[in-house]
C-alpha cells in the first residue's frame, strides 16, 4: 500500500501557517488578488476512479460457462471480484520478480502492481485437469501501460524457474504481439516434465488489463488463450459502453 510522502505533511503545515495571511488579503469568495472566484475542482480531481469499472461490472465481461468446451467447469475457489467499490491501488518495489508466480492463475501479480478493481475465475477440465483462467484488473491513469512493460521486464528476469510440484525447470519465453486491445504480451511456459505447456496472455484495453492462462490443447494452450483474451476484450468494451 502506498503511504503519504513526508513532504506532503510538511506542505500541509506550511499551508496552515499562510492561511490567515491569505484570508486577510482576499475578500470572501475570491482567490488571490484577481478578485475572480476560485475555480471548481475537476471531476478527475474529485474522483480518481471516475469512469473505471468496478469488480461487479468487470465480472460481467468475463467469458461465460458456454464459452468453454464440454468437460470444463468453474472452480468455486477461484471465483473472486472486488465488488461494487474500489480499493486503493498499490505498487511494490520488485527488484527481482517472484518467477514462481507465473505458475499460478493470478500470475499477473508478478508485476507487484495492483489496481482499484478486479474480477477473475478459473475453469478446470474434469477429465484432463487442463486449466483455463481469466482475470480483468482495472488501473488508474496510465498504470495499465506500465503493467505491460513490467511483464516484458519479467520475461527478461524469469527465463527459468522451478516448478513447485515437479521440482523441474520451467522455461519462460515472452514476446509482444498484436492483440485485440491496445497492446498485448504473451508468455509461454514449457517443461519437459509436463504433458503440455502453458500460455499466458496479457492484453491492455484502455485502463484495463485482461490476463488469461491456458493449458488446453496440444499447442501449449496458445489457441485457447488467444480466443479467450479476444472474447473478454470484446465484452469489456461493450460493458464500458453500457456504463
Tab-separated table of C-alpha atoms in Angstrom:
chain	number	residue	atom	x	y	z
A	1	UNK	CA	0.000	0.000	0.000
A	2	UNK	CA	1.241	3.481	-0.787
A	3	UNK	CA	1.858	5.845	2.110
A	4	UNK	CA	1.739	9.660	2.029
A	5	UNK	CA	5.077	11.329	1.434
A	6	UNK	CA	6.553	13.160	4.454
A	7	UNK	CA	6.815	16.222	2.243
A	8	UNK	CA	3.036	16.272	1.965
A	9	UNK	CA	2.711	16.644	5.760
A	10	UNK	CA	5.243	19.486	5.750
A	11	UNK	CA	3.342	21.221	2.945
A	12	UNK	CA	0.131	20.975	4.941
A	13	UNK	CA	1.708	22.728	7.928
A	14	UNK	CA	3.021	25.490	5.688
A	15	UNK	CA	-0.406	25.995	4.140
A	16	UNK	CA	-1.937	26.293	7.622
A	17	UNK	CA	0.565	28.994	8.551
A	18	UNK	CA	-0.068	31.010	5.379
A	19	UNK	CA	-3.870	30.717	5.510
A	20	UNK	CA	-4.513	33.664	7.935
A	21	UNK	CA	-2.450	35.962	5.700
A	22	UNK	CA	-4.337	34.797	2.630
A	23	UNK	CA	-7.675	35.487	4.315
A	24	UNK	CA	-6.559	38.993	5.262
A	25	UNK	CA	-5.502	39.759	1.689
A	26	UNK	CA	-8.527	38.250	-0.097
A	27	UNK	CA	-12.198	39.023	0.230
A	28	UNK	CA	-14.703	36.218	0.748
A	29	UNK	CA	-15.324	34.112	-2.390
A	30	UNK	CA	-12.213	35.316	-4.255
A	31	UNK	CA	-8.839	33.772	-4.967
A	32	UNK	CA	-5.553	35.690	-4.896
A	33	UNK	CA	-5.610	39.370	-5.872
A	34	UNK	CA	-7.555	38.965	-9.120
A	35	UNK	CA	-10.930	39.026	-7.403
A	36	UNK	CA	-12.082	36.092	-9.543
A	37	UNK	CA	-13.991	33.191	-7.956
A	38	UNK	CA	-11.933	30.117	-7.196
A	39	UNK	CA	-12.136	27.502	-9.929
A	40	UNK	CA	-14.161	24.408	-9.041
A	41	UNK	CA	-12.074	21.226	-8.834
A	42	UNK	CA	-12.265	18.979	-11.863
A	43	UNK	CA	-14.163	15.706	-11.693
A	44	UNK	CA	-10.922	13.764	-12.086
A	45	UNK	CA	-9.514	15.559	-9.044
A	46	UNK	CA	-12.653	14.813	-7.068
A	47	UNK	CA	-12.814	11.143	-8.026
A	48	UNK	CA	-9.720	9.408	-9.456
A	49	UNK	CA	-11.865	6.330	-10.149
A	50	UNK	CA	-14.365	8.171	-12.337
A	51	UNK	CA	-15.085	6.157	-15.487
A	52	UNK	CA	-13.446	2.982	-14.171
A	53	UNK	CA	-15.420	-0.244	-13.896
A	54	UNK	CA	-15.996	-1.888	-10.528
A	55	UNK	CA	-15.348	-5.561	-9.936
A	56	UNK	CA	-19.080	-6.208	-10.189
A	57	UNK	CA	-19.062	-4.733	-13.711
A	58	UNK	CA	-15.816	-6.460	-14.707
A	59	UNK	CA	-17.328	-9.800	-13.701
A	60	UNK	CA	-19.936	-9.368	-16.435
A	61	UNK	CA	-17.173	-9.127	-19.058
A	62	UNK	CA	-15.591	-12.471	-18.161
A	63	UNK	CA	-16.329	-15.290	-20.597
A	64	UNK	CA	-19.401	-17.315	-19.540
A	65	UNK	CA	-19.515	-21.063	-18.986
A	66	UNK	CA	-20.864	-21.527	-22.521
A	67	UNK	CA	-17.524	-20.333	-23.936
A	68	UNK	CA	-15.638	-23.324	-22.530
A	69	UNK	CA	-15.558	-26.778	-24.071
A	70	UNK	CA	-17.551	-29.684	-22.683
A	71	UNK	CA	-15.968	-31.136	-19.582
A	72	UNK	CA	-14.802	-27.792	-18.197
A	73	UNK	CA	-16.453	-26.422	-15.074
A	74	UNK	CA	-15.742	-23.418	-12.888
A	75	UNK	CA	-13.606	-23.906	-9.793
A	76	UNK	CA	-15.586	-22.262	-6.958
A	77	UNK	CA	-12.375	-21.474	-5.065
A	78	UNK	CA	-11.120	-19.374	-7.988
A	79	UNK	CA	-14.171	-17.101	-8.317
A	80	UNK	CA	-13.401	-13.633	-6.916
A	81	UNK	CA	-14.073	-9.963	-7.590
A	82	UNK	CA	-13.718	-6.661	-5.767
A	83	UNK	CA	-17.455	-5.980	-5.659
A	84	UNK	CA	-19.151	-2.618	-6.115
A	85	UNK	CA	-16.439	-0.483	-4.514
A	86	UNK	CA	-12.871	0.470	-5.386
A	87	UNK	CA	-9.724	-0.364	-3.445
A	88	UNK	CA	-6.634	1.781	-3.025
A	89	UNK	CA	-4.053	0.933	-5.709
A	90	UNK	CA	-0.614	-0.208	-4.638
A	91	UNK	CA	2.776	-0.873	-6.164
A	92	UNK	CA	5.507	-2.885	-4.504
A	93	UNK	CA	9.136	-2.437	-5.441
A	94	UNK	CA	10.136	-5.619	-7.276
A	95	UNK	CA	13.923	-5.626	-7.818
A	96	UNK	CA	13.576	-9.249	-8.937
A	97	UNK	CA	10.132	-10.715	-9.560
A	98	UNK	CA	8.974	-13.925	-7.901
A	99	UNK	CA	9.066	-16.001	-11.069
A	100	UNK	CA	7.140	-18.871	-9.475
A	101	UNK	CA	4.001	-16.678	-9.543
A	102	UNK	CA	3.861	-17.308	-13.290
A	103	UNK	CA	2.702	-20.822	-12.482
A	104	UNK	CA	-0.485	-19.625	-10.767
A	105	UNK	CA	-3.855	-18.484	-12.046
A	106	UNK	CA	-3.397	-14.889	-10.791
A	107	UNK	CA	0.005	-14.714	-12.467
A	108	UNK	CA	-0.377	-11.005	-13.304
A	109	UNK	CA	0.532	-10.322	-9.645
A	110	UNK	CA	4.167	-10.990	-10.617
A	111	UNK	CA	4.399	-7.287	-11.550
A	112	UNK	CA	3.809	-6.206	-7.937
A	113	UNK	CA	1.148	-3.704	-9.061
A	114	UNK	CA	-2.494	-3.891	-8.003
A	115	UNK	CA	-5.376	-1.906	-9.415
A	116	UNK	CA	-8.570	-0.463	-7.988
A	117	UNK	CA	-10.896	-3.295	-9.057
A	118	UNK	CA	-10.728	-6.835	-10.434
A	119	UNK	CA	-12.711	-9.943	-11.352
A	120	UNK	CA	-11.494	-13.476	-12.032
A	121	UNK	CA	-12.413	-17.142	-12.260
A	122	UNK	CA	-10.896	-20.457	-13.263
A	123	UNK	CA	-12.240	-23.361	-15.335
A	124	UNK	CA	-10.818	-26.873	-14.983
A	125	UNK	CA	-11.426	-29.984	-17.087
A	126	UNK	CA	-12.842	-32.859	-15.067
A	127	UNK	CA	-11.227	-35.430	-17.369
A	128	UNK	CA	-7.815	-33.974	-18.271
A	129	UNK	CA	-7.197	-31.453	-15.454
A	130	UNK	CA	-6.437	-28.814	-18.086
A	131	UNK	CA	-6.771	-25.310	-16.713
A	132	UNK	CA	-8.146	-22.082	-18.198
A	133	UNK	CA	-8.117	-18.943	-16.038
A	134	UNK	CA	-9.342	-15.428	-16.783
A	135	UNK	CA	-8.911	-12.130	-14.940
A	136	UNK	CA	-9.508	-8.418	-15.507
A	137	UNK	CA	-7.742	-5.733	-13.470
A	138	UNK	CA	-8.512	-2.016	-13.677
A	139	UNK	CA	-5.932	0.691	-13.026
A	140	UNK	CA	-5.903	4.467	-12.716
A	141	UNK	CA	-4.314	6.715	-15.315
A	142	UNK	CA	-1.593	5.146	-17.450
A	143	UNK	CA	-0.711	2.370	-14.984
A	144	UNK	CA	-2.128	-0.316	-17.292
A	145	UNK	CA	0.554	0.527	-19.870
A	146	UNK	CA	3.237	0.220	-17.193
A	147	UNK	CA	1.932	-3.236	-16.269
A	148	UNK	CA	2.578	-4.453	-19.819
A	149	UNK	CA	6.106	-3.025	-19.677
A	150	UNK	CA	6.629	-4.772	-16.347
A	151	UNK	CA	5.693	-8.081	-17.956
A	152	UNK	CA	8.354	-7.580	-20.595
A	153	UNK	CA	10.914	-6.972	-17.852
A	154	UNK	CA	9.620	-10.062	-16.064
A	155	UNK	CA	10.258	-12.217	-19.124
A	156	UNK	CA	13.839	-10.973	-19.216
A	157	UNK	CA	14.347	-11.689	-15.497
A	158	UNK	CA	12.473	-15.014	-15.397
A	159	UNK	CA	13.948	-17.106	-18.175
A	160	UNK	CA	13.532	-20.163	-15.932
A	161	UNK	CA	12.039	-21.085	-12.567
A	162	UNK	CA	11.409	-24.249	-10.575
A	163	UNK	CA	8.002	-25.929	-10.655
A	164	UNK	CA	6.930	-26.385	-7.029
A	165	UNK	CA	5.154	-29.692	-7.777
A	166	UNK	CA	7.548	-31.475	-10.137
A	167	UNK	CA	10.736	-29.694	-8.968
A	168	UNK	CA	11.709	-29.459	-12.635
A	169	UNK	CA	12.896	-26.381	-14.535
A	170	UNK	CA	10.289	-24.337	-16.369
A	171	UNK	CA	11.466	-22.386	-19.405
A	172	UNK	CA	9.865	-18.981	-19.999
A	173	UNK	CA	9.766	-17.123	-23.301
A	174	UNK	CA	7.994	-13.825	-23.899
A	175	UNK	CA	7.028	-11.704	-26.863
A	176	UNK	CA	4.948	-8.647	-27.652
A	177	UNK	CA	2.373	-9.250	-30.347
A	178	UNK	CA	-0.655	-7.556	-31.900
A	179	UNK	CA	-3.717	-8.273	-29.822
A	180	UNK	CA	-7.388	-7.431	-29.647
A	181	UNK	CA	-6.695	-4.431	-27.378
A	182	UNK	CA	-4.195	-1.559	-27.326
A	183	UNK	CA	-1.197	-3.807	-26.610
A	184	UNK	CA	-0.543	-7.430	-25.758
A	185	UNK	CA	2.231	-9.550	-24.311
A	186	UNK	CA	2.498	-13.340	-24.335
A	187	UNK	CA	4.492	-15.612	-22.052
A	188	UNK	CA	4.948	-19.290	-22.889
A	189	UNK	CA	5.951	-21.772	-20.187
A	190	UNK	CA	7.364	-25.169	-21.152
A	191	UNK	CA	8.758	-28.019	-19.072
A	192	UNK	CA	9.920	-31.477	-20.141
A	193	UNK	CA	8.085	-32.921	-17.124
A	194	UNK	CA	4.723	-31.568	-18.334
A	195	UNK	CA	2.399	-33.124	-20.890
A	196	UNK	CA	1.641	-29.678	-22.313
A	197	UNK	CA	2.964	-26.176	-21.788
A	198	UNK	CA	1.141	-23.065	-20.588
A	199	UNK	CA	0.323	-19.850	-22.420
A	200	UNK	CA	-0.183	-16.587	-20.534
A	201	UNK	CA	-1.539	-13.575	-22.398
A	202	UNK	CA	-1.975	-10.046	-21.053
A	203	UNK	CA	-3.922	-7.520	-23.101
A	204	UNK	CA	-4.246	-3.828	-22.301
A	205	UNK	CA	-7.582	-2.268	-23.223
A	206	UNK	CA	-7.575	1.342	-22.041
A	207	UNK	CA	-7.261	1.340	-18.247
A	208	UNK	CA	-7.987	-2.397	-18.026
A	209	UNK	CA	-5.613	-5.349	-18.294
A	210	UNK	CA	-7.032	-8.721	-19.320
A	211	UNK	CA	-4.892	-11.690	-18.296
A	212	UNK	CA	-5.549	-15.292	-19.237
A	213	UNK	CA	-3.880	-18.643	-18.637
A	214	UNK	CA	-4.415	-21.800	-20.674
A	215	UNK	CA	-3.025	-25.327	-20.686
A	216	UNK	CA	-5.826	-26.501	-23.003
A	217	UNK	CA	-4.988	-28.378	-26.210
A	218	UNK	CA	-1.675	-29.576	-27.655
A	219	UNK	CA	-0.144	-26.193	-28.515
A	220	UNK	CA	0.878	-25.089	-25.015
A	221	UNK	CA	-2.630	-23.713	-24.646
A	222	UNK	CA	-1.958	-20.926	-27.155
A	223	UNK	CA	-5.090	-21.105	-29.334
A	224	UNK	CA	-7.497	-21.206	-26.393
A	225	UNK	CA	-5.662	-18.376	-24.618
A	226	UNK	CA	-5.825	-16.123	-27.691
A	227	UNK	CA	-9.506	-16.873	-28.282
A	228	UNK	CA	-10.378	-16.227	-24.639
A	229	UNK	CA	-8.448	-12.935	-24.489
A	230	UNK	CA	-10.226	-11.654	-27.605
A	231	UNK	CA	-13.608	-12.694	-26.210
A	232	UNK	CA	-13.041	-10.820	-22.942
A	233	UNK	CA	-11.809	-7.626	-24.632
A	234	UNK	CA	-14.906	-7.535	-26.845
A	235	UNK	CA	-17.192	-7.970	-23.829
A	236	UNK	CA	-15.190	-5.422	-21.845
A	237	UNK	CA	-15.657	-2.756	-24.498
A	238	UNK	CA	-19.392	-3.432	-24.545
A	239	UNK	CA	-19.514	-3.131	-20.758
A	240	UNK	CA	-17.768	0.256	-20.912
A	241	UNK	CA	-20.348	1.453	-23.420
A	242	UNK	CA	-23.151	0.440	-21.070
A	243	UNK	CA	-21.509	2.119	-18.062
